């Protein structure tokens, strides 16, 4: 299991059935009780989920929402996806078959953003910047869960930028479009060393897990050197998806 701040990636290493739900419940409850508010279940190792496993997933989704958090499932196998659809779990939680699947469509160069904001980051009060992102997304066609994930992803990028600089030159540019939001976090640190990819080097090496989590939370994350001067630019794209969840059946996440 990987844990970073209030985000946890929990692997499901086998079928989720009556014989395995107890230790999984203990793991998830321990995370929630410890203050974790974003859990991603990596379902790559599960080919079967019975009623006990389904009950556990629904219970933990509801529990996370009751404390203002979010639980989602990624790398779901086809047979498990079918079971989740029958049980309507897909109506209440974000479920994806592959965290890296699907290309984000490129923006038409002629399309202008609905709005664009540039914010200088105060390294002593990053919460204000994170809250600003969530506030800006309220004017777009984003569900509460998508706003929550975008806020967490941007928070990881901001944390990285401040962590390997003195924080005095970190900027965040946020642009809203009808189908997406694009956030660019730039700094004036020593910049990336070597190739940019899934295994970053230089100052970003210690934050590799954070980058992996950003890619789970967003639809696209790219990390490049600044065109002018030293420093790094992290570009995060989050596509808009309206929520179809029935909030009467599963408690809504408080925002």
mmCIF file of C-alpha atoms in Angstrom, residues 54 79-91:
data_model
loop_
_atom_site.group_PDB
_atom_site.id
_atom_site.type_symbol
_atom_site.label_atom_id
_atom_site.label_comp_id
_atom_site.label_asym_id
_atom_site.label_seq_id
_atom_site.Cartn_x
_atom_site.Cartn_y
_atom_site.Cartn_z
ATOM 1 C CA UNK A 54 -19.732 -5.776 -2.812
ATOM 2 C CA UNK A 79 -15.744 -9.664 -14.823
ATOM 3 C CA UNK A 80 -15.548 -7.427 -11.752
ATOM 4 C CA UNK A 81 -16.741 -4.439 -13.772
ATOM 5 C CA UNK A 82 -19.814 -6.418 -14.854
ATOM 6 C CA UNK A 83 -20.594 -7.283 -11.229
ATOM 7 C CA UNK A 84 -20.136 -3.653 -10.160
ATOM 8 C CA UNK A 85 -22.559 -2.547 -12.875
ATOM 9 C CA UNK A 86 -25.175 -5.079 -11.810
ATOM 10 C CA UNK A 87 -24.863 -3.881 -8.207
ATOM 11 C CA UNK A 88 -24.957 -0.255 -9.424
ATOM 12 C CA UNK A 89 -21.718 0.547 -7.611
ATOM 13 C CA UNK A 90 -20.644 2.470 -10.714
ATOM 14 C CA UNK A 91 -23.456 4.934 -9.941
#
